[in-house]
Coordinates of C-alpha atoms in Angstrom, one line a residue:
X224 CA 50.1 95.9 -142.1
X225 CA 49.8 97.5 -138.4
X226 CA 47.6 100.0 -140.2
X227 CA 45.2 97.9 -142.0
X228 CA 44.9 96.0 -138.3
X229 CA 44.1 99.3 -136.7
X230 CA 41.5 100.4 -139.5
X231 CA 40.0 97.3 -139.1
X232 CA 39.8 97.9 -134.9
X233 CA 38.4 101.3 -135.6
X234 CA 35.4 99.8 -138.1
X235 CA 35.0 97.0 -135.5
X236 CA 34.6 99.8 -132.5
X237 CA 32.9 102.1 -134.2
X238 CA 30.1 99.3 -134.4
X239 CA 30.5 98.4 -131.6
X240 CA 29.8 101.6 -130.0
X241 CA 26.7 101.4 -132.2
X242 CA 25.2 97.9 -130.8
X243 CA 26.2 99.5 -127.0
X244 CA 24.3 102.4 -127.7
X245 CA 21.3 100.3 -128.4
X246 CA 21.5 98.3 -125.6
X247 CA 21.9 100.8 -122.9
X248 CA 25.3 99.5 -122.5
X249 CA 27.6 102.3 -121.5
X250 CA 31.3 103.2 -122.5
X251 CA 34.0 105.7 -123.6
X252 CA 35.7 106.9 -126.2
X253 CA 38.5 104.2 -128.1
X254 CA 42.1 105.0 -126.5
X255 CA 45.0 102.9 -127.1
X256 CA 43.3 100.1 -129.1
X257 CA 40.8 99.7 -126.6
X258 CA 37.0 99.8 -125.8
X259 CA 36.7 100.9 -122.4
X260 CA 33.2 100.1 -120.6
X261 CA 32.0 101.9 -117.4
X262 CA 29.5 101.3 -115.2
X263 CA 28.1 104.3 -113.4
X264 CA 30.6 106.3 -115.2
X265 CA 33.5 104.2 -113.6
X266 CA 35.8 101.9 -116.0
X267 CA 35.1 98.6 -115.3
X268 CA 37.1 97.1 -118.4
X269 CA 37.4 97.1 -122.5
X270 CA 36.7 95.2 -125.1
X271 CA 40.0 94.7 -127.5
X272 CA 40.0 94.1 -131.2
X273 CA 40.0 90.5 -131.1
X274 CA 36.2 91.0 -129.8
X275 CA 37.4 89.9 -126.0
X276 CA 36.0 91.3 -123.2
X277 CA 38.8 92.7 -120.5
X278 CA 37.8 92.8 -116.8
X279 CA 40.0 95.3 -114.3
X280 CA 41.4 93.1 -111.8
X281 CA 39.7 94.9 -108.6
X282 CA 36.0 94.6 -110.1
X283 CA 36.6 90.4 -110.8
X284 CA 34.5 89.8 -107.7
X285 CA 31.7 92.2 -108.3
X286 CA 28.6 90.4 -109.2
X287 CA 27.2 93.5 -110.6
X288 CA 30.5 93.9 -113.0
X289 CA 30.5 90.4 -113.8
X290 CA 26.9 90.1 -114.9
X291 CA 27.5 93.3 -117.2
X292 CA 31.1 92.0 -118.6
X293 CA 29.4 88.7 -119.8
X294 CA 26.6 90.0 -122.3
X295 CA 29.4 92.9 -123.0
X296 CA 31.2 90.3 -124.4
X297 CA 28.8 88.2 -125.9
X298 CA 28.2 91.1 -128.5
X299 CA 31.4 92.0 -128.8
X300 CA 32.2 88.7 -129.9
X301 CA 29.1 88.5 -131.9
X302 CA 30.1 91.8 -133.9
X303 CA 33.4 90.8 -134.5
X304 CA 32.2 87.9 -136.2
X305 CA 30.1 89.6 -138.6
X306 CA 32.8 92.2 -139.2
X307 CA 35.4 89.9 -139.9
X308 CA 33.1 88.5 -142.7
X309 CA 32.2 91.6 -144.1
X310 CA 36.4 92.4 -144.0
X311 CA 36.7 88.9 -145.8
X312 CA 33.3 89.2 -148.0
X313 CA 33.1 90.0 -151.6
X314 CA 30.9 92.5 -153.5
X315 CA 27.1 91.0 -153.7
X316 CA 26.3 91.0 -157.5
X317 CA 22.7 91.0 -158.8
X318 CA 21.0 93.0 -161.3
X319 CA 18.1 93.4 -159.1
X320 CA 20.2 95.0 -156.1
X321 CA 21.2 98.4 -156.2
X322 CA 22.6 99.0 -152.5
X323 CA 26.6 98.1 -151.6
X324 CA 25.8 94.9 -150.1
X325 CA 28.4 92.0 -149.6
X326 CA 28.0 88.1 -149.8
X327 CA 28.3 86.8 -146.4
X328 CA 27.0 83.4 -147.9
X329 CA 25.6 81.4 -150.7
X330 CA 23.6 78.0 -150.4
X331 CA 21.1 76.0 -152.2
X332 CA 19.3 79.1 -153.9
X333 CA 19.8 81.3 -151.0
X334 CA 22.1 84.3 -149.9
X335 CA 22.7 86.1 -147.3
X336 CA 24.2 89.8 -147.5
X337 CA 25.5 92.3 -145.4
X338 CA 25.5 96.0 -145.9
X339 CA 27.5 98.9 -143.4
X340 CA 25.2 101.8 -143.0
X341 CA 25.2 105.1 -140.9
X342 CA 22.9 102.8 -138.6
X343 CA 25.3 100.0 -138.1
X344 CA 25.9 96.6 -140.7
X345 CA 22.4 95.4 -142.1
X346 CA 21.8 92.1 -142.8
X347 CA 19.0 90.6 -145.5
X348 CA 19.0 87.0 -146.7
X349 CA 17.3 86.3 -150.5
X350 CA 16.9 84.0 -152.6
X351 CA 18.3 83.8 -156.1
X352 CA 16.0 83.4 -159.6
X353 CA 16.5 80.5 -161.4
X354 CA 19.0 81.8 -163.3
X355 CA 21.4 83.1 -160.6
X356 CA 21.1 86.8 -161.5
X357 CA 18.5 88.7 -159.5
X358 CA 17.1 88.4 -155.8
X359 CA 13.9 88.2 -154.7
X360 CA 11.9 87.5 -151.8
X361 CA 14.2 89.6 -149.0
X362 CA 13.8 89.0 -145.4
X363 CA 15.3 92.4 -143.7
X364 CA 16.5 92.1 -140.1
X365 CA 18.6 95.5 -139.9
X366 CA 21.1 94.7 -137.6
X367 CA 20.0 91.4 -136.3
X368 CA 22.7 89.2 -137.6
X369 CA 21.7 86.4 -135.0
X370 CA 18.1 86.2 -136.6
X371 CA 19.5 86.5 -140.2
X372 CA 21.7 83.6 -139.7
X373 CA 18.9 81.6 -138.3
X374 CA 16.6 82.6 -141.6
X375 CA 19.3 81.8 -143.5
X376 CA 19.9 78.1 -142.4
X377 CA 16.1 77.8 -142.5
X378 CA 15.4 78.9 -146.2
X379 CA 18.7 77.6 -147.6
X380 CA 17.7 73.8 -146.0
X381 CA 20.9 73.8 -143.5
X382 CA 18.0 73.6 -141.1
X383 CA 15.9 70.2 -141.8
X384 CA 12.6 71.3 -141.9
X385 CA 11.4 68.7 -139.4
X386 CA 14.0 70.0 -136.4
X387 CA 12.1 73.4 -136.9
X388 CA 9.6 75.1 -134.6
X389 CA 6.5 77.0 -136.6
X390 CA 5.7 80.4 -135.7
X391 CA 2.5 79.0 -134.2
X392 CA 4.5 76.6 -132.2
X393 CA 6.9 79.6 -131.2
X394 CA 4.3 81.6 -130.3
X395 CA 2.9 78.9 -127.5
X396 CA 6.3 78.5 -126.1
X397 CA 6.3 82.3 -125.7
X398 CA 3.2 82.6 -123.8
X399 CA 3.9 79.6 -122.0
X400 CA 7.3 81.6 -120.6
X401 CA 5.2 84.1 -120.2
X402 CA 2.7 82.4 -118.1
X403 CA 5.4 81.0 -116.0
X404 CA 6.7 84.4 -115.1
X405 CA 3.6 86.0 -113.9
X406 CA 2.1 82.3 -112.2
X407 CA 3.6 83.2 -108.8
X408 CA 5.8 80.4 -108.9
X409 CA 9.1 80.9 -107.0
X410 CA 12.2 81.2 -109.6
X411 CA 15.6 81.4 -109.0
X412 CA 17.3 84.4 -110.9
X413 CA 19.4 82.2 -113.6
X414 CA 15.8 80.8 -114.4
X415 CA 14.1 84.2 -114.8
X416 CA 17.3 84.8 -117.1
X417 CA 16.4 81.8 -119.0
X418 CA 13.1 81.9 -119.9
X419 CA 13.7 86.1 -120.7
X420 CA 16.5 84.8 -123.3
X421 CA 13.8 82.3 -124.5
X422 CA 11.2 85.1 -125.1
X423 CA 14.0 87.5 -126.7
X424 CA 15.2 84.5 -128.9
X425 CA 11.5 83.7 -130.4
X426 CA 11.2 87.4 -130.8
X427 CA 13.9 87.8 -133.1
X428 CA 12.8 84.3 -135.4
X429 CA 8.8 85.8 -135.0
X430 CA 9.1 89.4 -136.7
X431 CA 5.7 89.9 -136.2
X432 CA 5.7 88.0 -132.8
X433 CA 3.4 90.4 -130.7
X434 CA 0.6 90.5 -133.3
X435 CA 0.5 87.1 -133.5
X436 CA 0.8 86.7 -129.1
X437 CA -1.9 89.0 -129.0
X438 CA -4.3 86.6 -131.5
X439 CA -3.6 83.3 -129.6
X440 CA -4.4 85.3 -126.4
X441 CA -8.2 86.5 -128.3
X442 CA -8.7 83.1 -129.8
X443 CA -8.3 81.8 -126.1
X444 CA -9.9 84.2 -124.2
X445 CA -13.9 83.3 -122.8
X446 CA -16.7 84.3 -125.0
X447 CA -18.4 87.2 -123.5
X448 CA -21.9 86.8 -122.1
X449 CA -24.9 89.1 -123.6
X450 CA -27.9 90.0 -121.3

């Protein structure tokens, strides 16, 4: 049993360490069922297998430490999710699928898999043929497991289709963040934070977000004068 537990801590950090890596979030090597995290090269905590997020007693105070400890711990939290259902998941069968996926869930015509790679746990949400034994039509969103859950609850109809934003709606609440930021109007720093998690969040539902930003900016923009 205690191994299977610390097999299972050594898939979930080695992910981790993945997802860190990508966000510029620094840390050390595993030691004594552990994550630590450092800030300036200086421990400042670890995240532990349950996906928690640890904070040394003399940094509690540190604003600085604080800040970096929360959105530590909001992807540790959110990768142990996903890798408790991929510990708990069963093969993904479908003739049309050749890759080791695993069904993270099945609804109304619609799945949503998950496969580990050397890149970190890929995540891909289809939908089934009529007779329940191919897939077709895959959204890909590598490691986004946020964004694949939201396209998930969006194809499969957990998501009524009136409480949904379009992309074109999306898109204006984007650049309407983005006008805020750059107006000159005075924000307080949890604000800023805000409307940035806003932008990142329309991001990850718009794949093709900054083509599509960049159109509603040229369909706006002043026709140009000719001599």
């Amino acid at each position: 049993m205690e191994e299977n537990k610390f097999k299972k801590g050594a898939d979930f950090f080695g992910e981790l360490a993945r997802r860190f890596q990508r966000e510029q979030i620094e840390f050390s090597v595993p030691e004594n069922n552990r994550l630590p995290i450092l800030l300036n090269g200086q421990e400042i905590g670890a995240v532990i297998p349950d996906g928690s997020m640890r904070i040394r007693k003399e940094f509690i105070d540190d604003t600085e430490v604080s800040d970096l400890c929360q959105r530590t711990g909001e992807i540790a939290a959110e990768v142990h999710e996903y890798m408790t259902l991929m510990d708990n998941a069963s093969p993904l069968n479908a003739s049309s699928l050749s890759e080791p996926y695993k069904l993270l869930t099945d609804f109304n015509g619609y799945a949503l898999g998950g496969m580990e790679s050397n890149r970190g746990v890929q995540f891909t949400t289809w939908q089934w043929t009529y007779d329940h034994d191919s897939l077709t039509l895959g959204h890909y969103f590598g490691n986004g497991f946020a964004a694949a859950k939201r396209d998930f609850a969006f194809r499969s109809g957990l998501v009524p289709e009136e409480k949904r934003f379009t992309p074109e709606q999306l898109i204006e609440i984007y650049r309407c963040c983005a006008d805020t930021m750059t107006s000159g109007i005075p924000l307080t720093f949890e604000q800023e934070k805000r409307i940035d998690e806003i932008q990142t969040q329309i991001t990850e539902m718009v794949p093709d977000y900054a083509d599509r930003f960049k159109q509603a900016l040229e369909q706006d923009a002043p026709p140009q004068q000719t001599m």
